Coordinates of C-alpha atoms in Angstrom, one line a residue:
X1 CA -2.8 -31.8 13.0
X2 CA -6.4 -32.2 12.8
X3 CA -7.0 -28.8 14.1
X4 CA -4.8 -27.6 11.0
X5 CA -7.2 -29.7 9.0
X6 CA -10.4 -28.4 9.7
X7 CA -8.9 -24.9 9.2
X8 CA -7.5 -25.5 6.0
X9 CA -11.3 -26.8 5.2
X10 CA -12.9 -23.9 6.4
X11 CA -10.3 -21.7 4.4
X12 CA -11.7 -23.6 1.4
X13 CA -15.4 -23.9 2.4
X14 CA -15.3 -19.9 2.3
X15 CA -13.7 -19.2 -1.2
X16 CA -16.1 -21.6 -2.4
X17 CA -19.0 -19.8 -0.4
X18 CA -17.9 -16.9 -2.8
X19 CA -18.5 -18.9 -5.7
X20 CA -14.8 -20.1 -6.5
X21 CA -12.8 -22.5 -6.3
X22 CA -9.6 -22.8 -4.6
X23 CA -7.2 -22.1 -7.5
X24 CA -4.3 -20.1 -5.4
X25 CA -2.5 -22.1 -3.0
X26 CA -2.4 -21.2 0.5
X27 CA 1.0 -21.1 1.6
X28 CA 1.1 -17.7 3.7
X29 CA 1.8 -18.1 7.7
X30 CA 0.8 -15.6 10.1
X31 CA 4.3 -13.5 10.0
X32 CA 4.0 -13.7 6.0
X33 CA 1.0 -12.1 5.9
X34 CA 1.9 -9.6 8.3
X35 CA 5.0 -9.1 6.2
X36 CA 2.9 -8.8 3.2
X37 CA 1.2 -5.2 4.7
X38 CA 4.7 -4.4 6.0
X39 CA 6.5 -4.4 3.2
X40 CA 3.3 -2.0 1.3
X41 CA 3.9 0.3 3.9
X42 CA 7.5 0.2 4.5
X43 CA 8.0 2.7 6.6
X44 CA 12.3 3.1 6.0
X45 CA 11.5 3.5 2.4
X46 CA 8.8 6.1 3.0
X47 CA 10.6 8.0 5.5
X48 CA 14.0 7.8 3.2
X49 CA 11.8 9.1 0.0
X50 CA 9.5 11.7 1.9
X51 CA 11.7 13.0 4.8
X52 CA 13.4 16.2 2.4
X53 CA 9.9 17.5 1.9
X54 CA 9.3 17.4 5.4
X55 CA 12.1 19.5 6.5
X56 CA 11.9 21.8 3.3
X57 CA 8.0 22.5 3.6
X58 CA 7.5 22.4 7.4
X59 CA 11.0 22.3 9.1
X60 CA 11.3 19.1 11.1
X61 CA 8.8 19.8 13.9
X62 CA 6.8 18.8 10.5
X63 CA 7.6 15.1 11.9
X64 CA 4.9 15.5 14.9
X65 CA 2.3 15.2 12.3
X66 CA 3.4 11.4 11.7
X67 CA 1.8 10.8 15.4
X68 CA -1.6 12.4 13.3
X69 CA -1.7 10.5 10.5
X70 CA -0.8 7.1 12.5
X71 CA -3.7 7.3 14.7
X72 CA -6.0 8.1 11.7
X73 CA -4.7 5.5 9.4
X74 CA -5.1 2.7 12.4
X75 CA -8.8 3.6 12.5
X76 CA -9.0 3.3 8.9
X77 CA -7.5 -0.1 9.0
X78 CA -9.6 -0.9 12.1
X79 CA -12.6 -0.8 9.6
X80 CA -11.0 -2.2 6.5
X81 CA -9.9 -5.1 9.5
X82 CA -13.7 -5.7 10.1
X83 CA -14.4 -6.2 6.2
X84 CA -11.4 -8.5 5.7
X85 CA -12.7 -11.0 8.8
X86 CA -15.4 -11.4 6.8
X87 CA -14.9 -11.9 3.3
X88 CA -11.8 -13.3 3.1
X89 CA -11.4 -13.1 -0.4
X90 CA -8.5 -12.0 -3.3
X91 CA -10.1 -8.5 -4.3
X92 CA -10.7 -6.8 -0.9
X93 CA -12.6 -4.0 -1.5
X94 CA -14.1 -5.2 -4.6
X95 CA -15.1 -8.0 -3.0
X96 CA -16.7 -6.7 -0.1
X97 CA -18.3 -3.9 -2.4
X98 CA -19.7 -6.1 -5.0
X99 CA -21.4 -8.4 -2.1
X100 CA -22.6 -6.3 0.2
X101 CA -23.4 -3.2 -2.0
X102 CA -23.9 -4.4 -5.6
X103 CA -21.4 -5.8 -8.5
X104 CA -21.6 -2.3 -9.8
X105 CA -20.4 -0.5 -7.0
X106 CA -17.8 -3.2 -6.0
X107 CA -16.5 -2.7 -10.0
X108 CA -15.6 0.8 -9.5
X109 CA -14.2 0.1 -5.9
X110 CA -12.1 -2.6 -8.3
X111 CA -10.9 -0.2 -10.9
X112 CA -9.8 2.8 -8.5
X113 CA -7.8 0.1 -6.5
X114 CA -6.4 -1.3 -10.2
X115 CA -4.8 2.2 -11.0
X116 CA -3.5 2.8 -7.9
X117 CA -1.3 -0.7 -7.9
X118 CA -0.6 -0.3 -11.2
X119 CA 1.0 2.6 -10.7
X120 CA 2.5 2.2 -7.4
X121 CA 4.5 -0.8 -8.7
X122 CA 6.2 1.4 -11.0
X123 CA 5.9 4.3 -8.6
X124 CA 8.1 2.4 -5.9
X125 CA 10.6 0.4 -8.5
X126 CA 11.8 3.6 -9.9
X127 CA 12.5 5.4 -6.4
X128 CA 14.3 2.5 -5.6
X129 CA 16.3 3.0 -8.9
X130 CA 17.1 6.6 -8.9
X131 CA 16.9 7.0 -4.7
X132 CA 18.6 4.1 -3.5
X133 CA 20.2 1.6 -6.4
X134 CA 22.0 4.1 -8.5
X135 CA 23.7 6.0 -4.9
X136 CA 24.8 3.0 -3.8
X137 CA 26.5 1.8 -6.7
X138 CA 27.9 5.6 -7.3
X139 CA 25.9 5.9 -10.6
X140 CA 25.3 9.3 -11.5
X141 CA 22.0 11.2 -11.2
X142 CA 20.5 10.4 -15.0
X143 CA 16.4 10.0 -16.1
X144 CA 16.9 7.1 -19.1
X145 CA 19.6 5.3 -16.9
X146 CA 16.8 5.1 -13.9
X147 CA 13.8 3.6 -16.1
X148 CA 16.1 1.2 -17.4
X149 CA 17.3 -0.1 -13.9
X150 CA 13.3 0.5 -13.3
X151 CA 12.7 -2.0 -15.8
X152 CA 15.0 -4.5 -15.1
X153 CA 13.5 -4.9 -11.7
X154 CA 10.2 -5.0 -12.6
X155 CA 11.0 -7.9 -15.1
X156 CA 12.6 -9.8 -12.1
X157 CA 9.6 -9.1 -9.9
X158 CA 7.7 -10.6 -12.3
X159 CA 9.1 -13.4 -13.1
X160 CA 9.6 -14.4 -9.1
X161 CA 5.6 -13.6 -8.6
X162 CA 5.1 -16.3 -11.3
X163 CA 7.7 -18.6 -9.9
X164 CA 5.8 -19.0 -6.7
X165 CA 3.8 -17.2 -4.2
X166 CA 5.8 -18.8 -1.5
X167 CA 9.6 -17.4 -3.0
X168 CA 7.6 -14.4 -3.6
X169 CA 6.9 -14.6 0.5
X170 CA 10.4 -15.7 1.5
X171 CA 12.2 -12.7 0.0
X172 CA 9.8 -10.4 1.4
X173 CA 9.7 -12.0 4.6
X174 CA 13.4 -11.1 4.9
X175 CA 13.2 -7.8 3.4
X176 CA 10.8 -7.1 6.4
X177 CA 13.3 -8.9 8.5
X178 CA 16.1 -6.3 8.1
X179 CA 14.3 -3.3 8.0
X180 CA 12.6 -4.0 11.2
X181 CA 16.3 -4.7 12.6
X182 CA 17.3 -1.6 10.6
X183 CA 14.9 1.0 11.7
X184 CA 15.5 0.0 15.7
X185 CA 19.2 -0.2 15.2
X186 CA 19.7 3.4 13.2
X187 CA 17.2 4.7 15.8
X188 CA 19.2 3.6 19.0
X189 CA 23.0 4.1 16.9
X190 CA 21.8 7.8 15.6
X191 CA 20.7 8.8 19.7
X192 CA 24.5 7.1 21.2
X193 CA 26.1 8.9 18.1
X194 CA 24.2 12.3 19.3
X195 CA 25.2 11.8 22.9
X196 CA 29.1 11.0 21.8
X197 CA 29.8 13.3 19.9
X198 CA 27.4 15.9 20.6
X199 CA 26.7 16.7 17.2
X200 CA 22.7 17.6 16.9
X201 CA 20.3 18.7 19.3
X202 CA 17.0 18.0 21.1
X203 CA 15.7 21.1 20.1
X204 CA 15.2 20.3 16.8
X205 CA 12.5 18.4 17.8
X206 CA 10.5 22.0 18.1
X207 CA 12.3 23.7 15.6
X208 CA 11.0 25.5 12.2
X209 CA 14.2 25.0 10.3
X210 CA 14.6 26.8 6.7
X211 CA 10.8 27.4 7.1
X212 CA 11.1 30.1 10.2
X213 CA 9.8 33.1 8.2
X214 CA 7.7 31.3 5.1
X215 CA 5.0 33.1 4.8
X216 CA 1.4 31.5 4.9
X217 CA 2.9 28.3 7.1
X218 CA 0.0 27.5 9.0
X219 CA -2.7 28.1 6.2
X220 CA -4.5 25.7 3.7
X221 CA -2.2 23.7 2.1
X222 CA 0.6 25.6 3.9
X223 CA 4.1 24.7 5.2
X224 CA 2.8 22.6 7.9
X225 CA -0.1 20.8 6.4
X226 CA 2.2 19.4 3.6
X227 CA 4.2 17.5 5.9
X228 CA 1.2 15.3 6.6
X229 CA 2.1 14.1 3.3
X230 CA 4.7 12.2 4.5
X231 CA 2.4 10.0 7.2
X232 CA -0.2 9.8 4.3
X233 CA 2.3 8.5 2.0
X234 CA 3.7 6.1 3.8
X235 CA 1.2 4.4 5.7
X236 CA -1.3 3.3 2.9
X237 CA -1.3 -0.6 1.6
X238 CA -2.1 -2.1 4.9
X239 CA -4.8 -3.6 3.2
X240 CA -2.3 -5.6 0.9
X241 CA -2.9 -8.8 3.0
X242 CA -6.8 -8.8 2.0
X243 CA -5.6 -9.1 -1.5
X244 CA -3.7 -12.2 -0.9
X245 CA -6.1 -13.6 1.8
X246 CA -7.0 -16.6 -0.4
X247 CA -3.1 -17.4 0.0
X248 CA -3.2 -17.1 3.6
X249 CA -3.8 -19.6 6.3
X250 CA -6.2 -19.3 8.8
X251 CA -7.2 -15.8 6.7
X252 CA -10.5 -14.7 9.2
X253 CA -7.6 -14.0 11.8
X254 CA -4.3 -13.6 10.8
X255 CA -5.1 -11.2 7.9
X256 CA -7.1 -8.6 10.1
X257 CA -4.4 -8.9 12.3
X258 CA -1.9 -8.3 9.9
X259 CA -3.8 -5.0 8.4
X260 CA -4.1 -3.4 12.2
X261 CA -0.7 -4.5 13.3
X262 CA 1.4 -3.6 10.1
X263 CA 0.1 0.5 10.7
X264 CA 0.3 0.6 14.4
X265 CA 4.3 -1.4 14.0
X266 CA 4.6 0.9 11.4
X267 CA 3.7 4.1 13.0
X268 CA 5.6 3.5 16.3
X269 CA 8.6 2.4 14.7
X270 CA 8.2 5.1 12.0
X271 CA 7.7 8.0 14.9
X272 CA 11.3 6.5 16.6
X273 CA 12.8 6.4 13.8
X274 CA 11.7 10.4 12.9
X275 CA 12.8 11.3 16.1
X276 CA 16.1 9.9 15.9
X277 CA 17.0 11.2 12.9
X278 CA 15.7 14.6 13.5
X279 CA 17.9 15.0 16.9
X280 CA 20.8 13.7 15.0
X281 CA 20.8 16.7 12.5
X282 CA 24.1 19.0 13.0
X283 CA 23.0 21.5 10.3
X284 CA 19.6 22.1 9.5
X285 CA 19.8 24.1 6.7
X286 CA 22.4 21.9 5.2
X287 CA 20.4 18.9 5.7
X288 CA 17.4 20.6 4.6
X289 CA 19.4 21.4 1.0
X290 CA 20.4 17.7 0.8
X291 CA 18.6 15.5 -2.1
X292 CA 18.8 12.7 0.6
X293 CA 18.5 13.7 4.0
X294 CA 18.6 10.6 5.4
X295 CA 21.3 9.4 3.9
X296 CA 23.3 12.2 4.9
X297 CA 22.1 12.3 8.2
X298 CA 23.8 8.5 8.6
X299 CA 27.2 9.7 6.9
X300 CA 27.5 13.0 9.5
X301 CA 26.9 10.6 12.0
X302 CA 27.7 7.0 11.7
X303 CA 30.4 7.2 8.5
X304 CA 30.5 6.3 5.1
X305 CA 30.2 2.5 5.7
X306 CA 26.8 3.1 7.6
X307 CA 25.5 5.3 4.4
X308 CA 26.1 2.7 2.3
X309 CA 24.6 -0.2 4.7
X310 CA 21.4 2.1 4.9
X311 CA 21.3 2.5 0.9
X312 CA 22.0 -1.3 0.6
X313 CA 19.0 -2.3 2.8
X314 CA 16.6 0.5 1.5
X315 CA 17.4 -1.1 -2.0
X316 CA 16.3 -4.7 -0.6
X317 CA 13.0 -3.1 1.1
X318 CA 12.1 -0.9 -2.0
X319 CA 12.6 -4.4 -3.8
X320 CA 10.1 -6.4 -1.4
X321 CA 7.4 -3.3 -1.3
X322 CA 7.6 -3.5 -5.3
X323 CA 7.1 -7.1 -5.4
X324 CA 4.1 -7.0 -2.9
X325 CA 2.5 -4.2 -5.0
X326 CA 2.9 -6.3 -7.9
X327 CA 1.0 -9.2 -6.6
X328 CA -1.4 -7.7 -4.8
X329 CA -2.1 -6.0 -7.8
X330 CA -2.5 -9.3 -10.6
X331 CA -4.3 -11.2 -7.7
X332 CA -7.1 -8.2 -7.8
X333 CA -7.0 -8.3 -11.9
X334 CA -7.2 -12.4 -11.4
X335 CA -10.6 -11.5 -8.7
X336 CA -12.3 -9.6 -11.1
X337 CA -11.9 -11.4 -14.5
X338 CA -13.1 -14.4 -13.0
X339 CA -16.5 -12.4 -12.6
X340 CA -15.7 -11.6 -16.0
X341 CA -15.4 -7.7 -15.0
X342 CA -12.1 -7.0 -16.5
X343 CA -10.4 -6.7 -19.9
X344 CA -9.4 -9.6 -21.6
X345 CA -11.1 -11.4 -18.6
X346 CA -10.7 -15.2 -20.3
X347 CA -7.3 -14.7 -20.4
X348 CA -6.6 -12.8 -17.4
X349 CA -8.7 -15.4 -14.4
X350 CA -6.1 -18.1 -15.4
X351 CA -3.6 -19.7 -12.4
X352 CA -0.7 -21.9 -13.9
X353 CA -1.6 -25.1 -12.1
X354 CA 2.3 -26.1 -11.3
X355 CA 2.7 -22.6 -9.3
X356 CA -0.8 -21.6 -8.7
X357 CA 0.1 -18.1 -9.4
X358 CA -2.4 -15.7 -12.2
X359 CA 0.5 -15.4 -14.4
X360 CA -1.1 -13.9 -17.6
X361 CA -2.4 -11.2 -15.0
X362 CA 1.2 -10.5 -13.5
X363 CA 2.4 -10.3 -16.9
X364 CA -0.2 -7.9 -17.6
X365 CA 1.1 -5.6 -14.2
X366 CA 4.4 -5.7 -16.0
X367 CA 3.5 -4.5 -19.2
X368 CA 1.8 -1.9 -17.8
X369 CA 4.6 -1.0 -16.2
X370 CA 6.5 -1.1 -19.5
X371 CA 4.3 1.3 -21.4
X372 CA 4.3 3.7 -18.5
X373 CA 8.6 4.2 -18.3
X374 CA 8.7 4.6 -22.8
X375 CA 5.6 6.7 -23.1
X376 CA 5.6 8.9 -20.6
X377 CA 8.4 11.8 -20.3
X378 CA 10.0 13.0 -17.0
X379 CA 7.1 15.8 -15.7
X380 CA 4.3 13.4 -17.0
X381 CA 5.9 10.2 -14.5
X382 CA 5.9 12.5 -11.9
X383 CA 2.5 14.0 -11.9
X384 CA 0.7 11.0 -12.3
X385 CA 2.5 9.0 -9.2
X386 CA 2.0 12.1 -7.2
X387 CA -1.9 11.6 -8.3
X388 CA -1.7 8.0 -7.4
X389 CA -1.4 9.2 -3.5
X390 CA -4.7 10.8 -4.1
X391 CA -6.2 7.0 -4.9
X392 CA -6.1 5.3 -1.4
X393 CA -7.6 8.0 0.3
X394 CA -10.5 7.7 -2.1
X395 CA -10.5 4.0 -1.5
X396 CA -10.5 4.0 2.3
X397 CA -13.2 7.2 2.6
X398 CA -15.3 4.9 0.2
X399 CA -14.7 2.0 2.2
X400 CA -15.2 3.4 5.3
X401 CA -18.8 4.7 3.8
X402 CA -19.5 1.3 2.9
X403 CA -19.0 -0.4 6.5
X404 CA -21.3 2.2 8.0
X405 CA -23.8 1.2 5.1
X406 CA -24.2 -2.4 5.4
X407 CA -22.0 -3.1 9.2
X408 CA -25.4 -4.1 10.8
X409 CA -25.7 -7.0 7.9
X410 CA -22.1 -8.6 9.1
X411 CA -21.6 -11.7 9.8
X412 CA -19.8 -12.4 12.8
X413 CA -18.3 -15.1 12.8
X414 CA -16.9 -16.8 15.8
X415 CA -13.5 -16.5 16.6
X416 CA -12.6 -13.8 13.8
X417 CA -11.4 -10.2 14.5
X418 CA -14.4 -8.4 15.9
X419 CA -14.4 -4.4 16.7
X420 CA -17.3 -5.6 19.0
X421 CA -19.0 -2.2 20.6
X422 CA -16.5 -0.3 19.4
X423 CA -17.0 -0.7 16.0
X424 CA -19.4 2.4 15.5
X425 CA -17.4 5.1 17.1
X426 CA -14.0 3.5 15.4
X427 CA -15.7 3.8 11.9
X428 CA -17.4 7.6 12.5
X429 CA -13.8 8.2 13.8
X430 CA -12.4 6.8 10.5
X431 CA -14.9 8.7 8.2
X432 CA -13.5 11.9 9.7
X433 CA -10.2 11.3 9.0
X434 CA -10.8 10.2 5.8
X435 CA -12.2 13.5 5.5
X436 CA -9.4 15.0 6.2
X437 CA -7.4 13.0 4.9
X438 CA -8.5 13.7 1.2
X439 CA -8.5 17.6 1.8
X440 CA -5.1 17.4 2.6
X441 CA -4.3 15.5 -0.4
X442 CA -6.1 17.9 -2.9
X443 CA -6.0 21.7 -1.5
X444 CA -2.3 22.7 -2.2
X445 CA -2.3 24.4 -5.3
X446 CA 0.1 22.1 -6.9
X447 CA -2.5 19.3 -6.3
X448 CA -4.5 20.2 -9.4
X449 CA -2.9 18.3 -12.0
X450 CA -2.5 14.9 -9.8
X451 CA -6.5 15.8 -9.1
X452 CA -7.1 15.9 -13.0
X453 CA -5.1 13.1 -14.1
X454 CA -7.3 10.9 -10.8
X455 CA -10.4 12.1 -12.8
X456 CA -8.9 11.0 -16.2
X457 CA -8.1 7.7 -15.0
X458 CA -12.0 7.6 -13.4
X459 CA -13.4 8.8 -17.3
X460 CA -11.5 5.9 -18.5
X461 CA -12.6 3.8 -16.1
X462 CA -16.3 4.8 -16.7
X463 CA -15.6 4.0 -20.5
X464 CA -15.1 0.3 -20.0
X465 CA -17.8 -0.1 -17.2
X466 CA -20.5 1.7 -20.0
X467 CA -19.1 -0.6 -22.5
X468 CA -19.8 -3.4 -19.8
X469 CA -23.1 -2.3 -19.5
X470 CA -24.0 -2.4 -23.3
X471 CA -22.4 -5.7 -24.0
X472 CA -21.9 -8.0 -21.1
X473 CA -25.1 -6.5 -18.6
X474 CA -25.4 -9.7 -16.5
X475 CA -21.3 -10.0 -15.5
X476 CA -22.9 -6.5 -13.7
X477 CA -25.8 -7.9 -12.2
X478 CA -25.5 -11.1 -10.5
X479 CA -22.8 -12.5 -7.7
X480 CA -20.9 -15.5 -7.9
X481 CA -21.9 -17.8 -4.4
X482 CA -24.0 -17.6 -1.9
X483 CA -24.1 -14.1 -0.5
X484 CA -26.1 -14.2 2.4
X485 CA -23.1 -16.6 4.2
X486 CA -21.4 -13.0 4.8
X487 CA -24.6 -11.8 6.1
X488 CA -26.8 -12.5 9.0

């Protein structure tokens, strides 16, 4: 009890360190934060969404490039791990920019990271409505039908985020629950299936599928380099725990822990799961024609029922990743207007004191999300979540460049996740691969628009932060707190 005590204390004494004061309650175990980065990533719902692409672009020995973009995503989050120890503060990267760089960097790391939730929330709650929801309850295919249903589960996110942090954490907790359970059960039931009933082969794992004669397949934004998509897709939002850190217990360990272990769970679970699926296909190019692979793959296999059990639980994770998006999203809009750095910022830094949750800034996420289903039309939607993939890549290169700025300044502080003498090599390791990582992301020729629309959203950005400049200079030039606590 009294060790729980002091913790608790010196959870406190570092949000006040920052400046703050302990406003959010801090109700998040080490499993819930862990959950928290989990559910982001989800690595059923990313495979389920992404996995047509793969076969159609690459053929499915596309899927050995998951192993590729693991490895360079767990360096990533190696770095963004070191950061987190830290500062353990709701903002993450805006944080850690704004103290150890300067408030006007850290704004911009803030407003990149703003448009990426923003539109990943309604990114992931409309897949869940056209991909999952409206097959499972044998609603046909139709665009106004799937905002709607989009809607309606954004409202209820909402209002659950408000409720309280901890409900908020419960639900997602067991969302994680079944699709670990889920992923390691189809995995193992896919290979017996295979082995019964000798439907599928091995061989796929090296085959080219529909893709045996493309043309230009190995060049710059060719066949193969697409399916790194899918890896790069999927396992982004590790970082979603930083943004709740001041929720979390104990939040120097279990939320650097919760970043590293949520990509490497993610990526060797995500790999099995590939592998299964791809030994279990019967008909390639059937399969590869299918608007849901996945799906398909399960009712070839394991029947109709087990189609329908995957659809059901892919509906439940796609509605635990939104809800994580969502308040990882207001708890970085409730960071930065309490530095008085965002819109409506009065309004916005509030915390209902029954719940303890920034309500006016999770309504805000929702009517967002509002605005974006009724103004924009079908094409639009779709171009600007396929630039929001662009956005985390951009974060992590520019995180990445700021550890190996300022990592000899770092604090360590005993106890806390430490890299130790690997923490050089890791973070040139993870500056490469963000490297390459963004080149992938913006060479296919179909990348131009997405690339447009992320320098749009940077112009707009750049609109507020001059207006900052010219009306409100000193919320740009000082630091809540006592920095130097994060420094020696």
């Amino acid at each position: 009890m009294a060790r729980a005590s002091a913790h608790s204390q010196a959870d406190e004494n570092s949000v006040e360190a920052g400046g703050y004061r302990q406003e959010l309650e801090r109700t998040l175990g080490s499993f819930q934060v862990f959950a928290i980065s989990f559910a982001f990533i989800s690595v059923a719902v990313g495979i389920f969404a992404t996995y047509d692409d793969v076969l159609r672009n690459a053929g499915p020995v596309g899927i050995w490039l998951w192993i590729v973009a693991a490895v360079g995503q767990a360096l990533v989050a190696l770095v963004v791990a070191q950061f987190a120890a830290r500062i353990p503060l709701s903002g993450s990267s805006y944080q850690w920019a704004s103290r150890l760089a300067n408030p006007k960097i850290g704004w911009w790391f803030g407003w990149v990271t703003f448009c990426y939730l923003a539109i990943a929330v309604v990114a992931v709650d409309n897949a869940l409505a056209s991909q999952a929801f409206m097959p499972l309850a044998g609603i046909e295919p139709d665009e106004d039908t799937a905002r709607l249903i989009t809607l309606i589960v954004l409202f209820i996110q909402a209002v659950l985020a408000i409720a309280s942090t901890r409900l908020v954490s419960m639900i997602n907790t067991s969302a994680v629950g079944i699709e670990l359970g889920l992923v390691v059960v189809l995995a193992i039931a896919l290979v017996v299936a295979v082995a019964i009933t000798g439907r599928g082969a091995p061989g796929n794992l090296a085959s080219r599928g529909v893709t045996e004669n493309a043309p230009d397949y190995f060049a710059v934004g060719g066949g193969l380099m697409l399916a790194m998509l899918m890896g790069l897709g999927t396992l982004v939002g590790f970082d979603a725990a930083a943004n709740l850190a001041e929720e979390a217990e104990d939040p120097h360990r279990s939320v650097p822990r919760a970043i590293v272990g949520s990509v490497v769970a993610a990526g060797v679970l995500g790999l099995l799961f590939l592998i299964a699926l791809t030994v279990a296909i019967d008909d390639i190019p059937r399969i590869s024609a299918s608007g849901s692979p996945v799906a398909a793959i399960m009712r070839d296999q394991l029947g109709p029922v087990m189609e329908r059990t995957l659809l059901a639980a892919i509906t439940f994770a796609f509605f635990g990743a939104g809800m994580v998006v969502l308040a990882a999203c207001s708890r970085l809009v409730f960071a930065m207007s309490r530095d008085a750095r965002f819109p409506a910022h009065r309004l916005m830094r509030r915390v209902d004191p029954r719940t303890h949750t920034p309500v006016p800034a999770t309504i805000l996420i929702f009517l967002l999300g509002v605005v974006l289903m009724i103004a924009l039309p079908g094409d639009a939607l779709l171009e600007l979540i396929t630039a929001s993939t662009i956005l985390p890549a951009l974060i992590y290169a520019s995180t990445v460049v700021l550890y190996l700025a300022v990592r000899r300044r770092l604090d360590r502080r005993k106890g806390a996740f430490d890299l130790g003498r690997f923490e050089l090599p890791v973070a040139i390791g993870a500056l490469a691969w963000s490297a390459v990582a963004l080149f992938v992301l913006v060479t296919p020729s179909d990348a131009f628009v997405p690339v447009v629309i992320v320098a749009g959203l940077v112009v707009t950005g750049g609109v507020f932060f001059l207006a900052l400049l010219a009306f409100d200079r000193q919320a740009l030039e000082t630091e809540p707190g006592d920095v130097s606590v994060f420094e020696h």
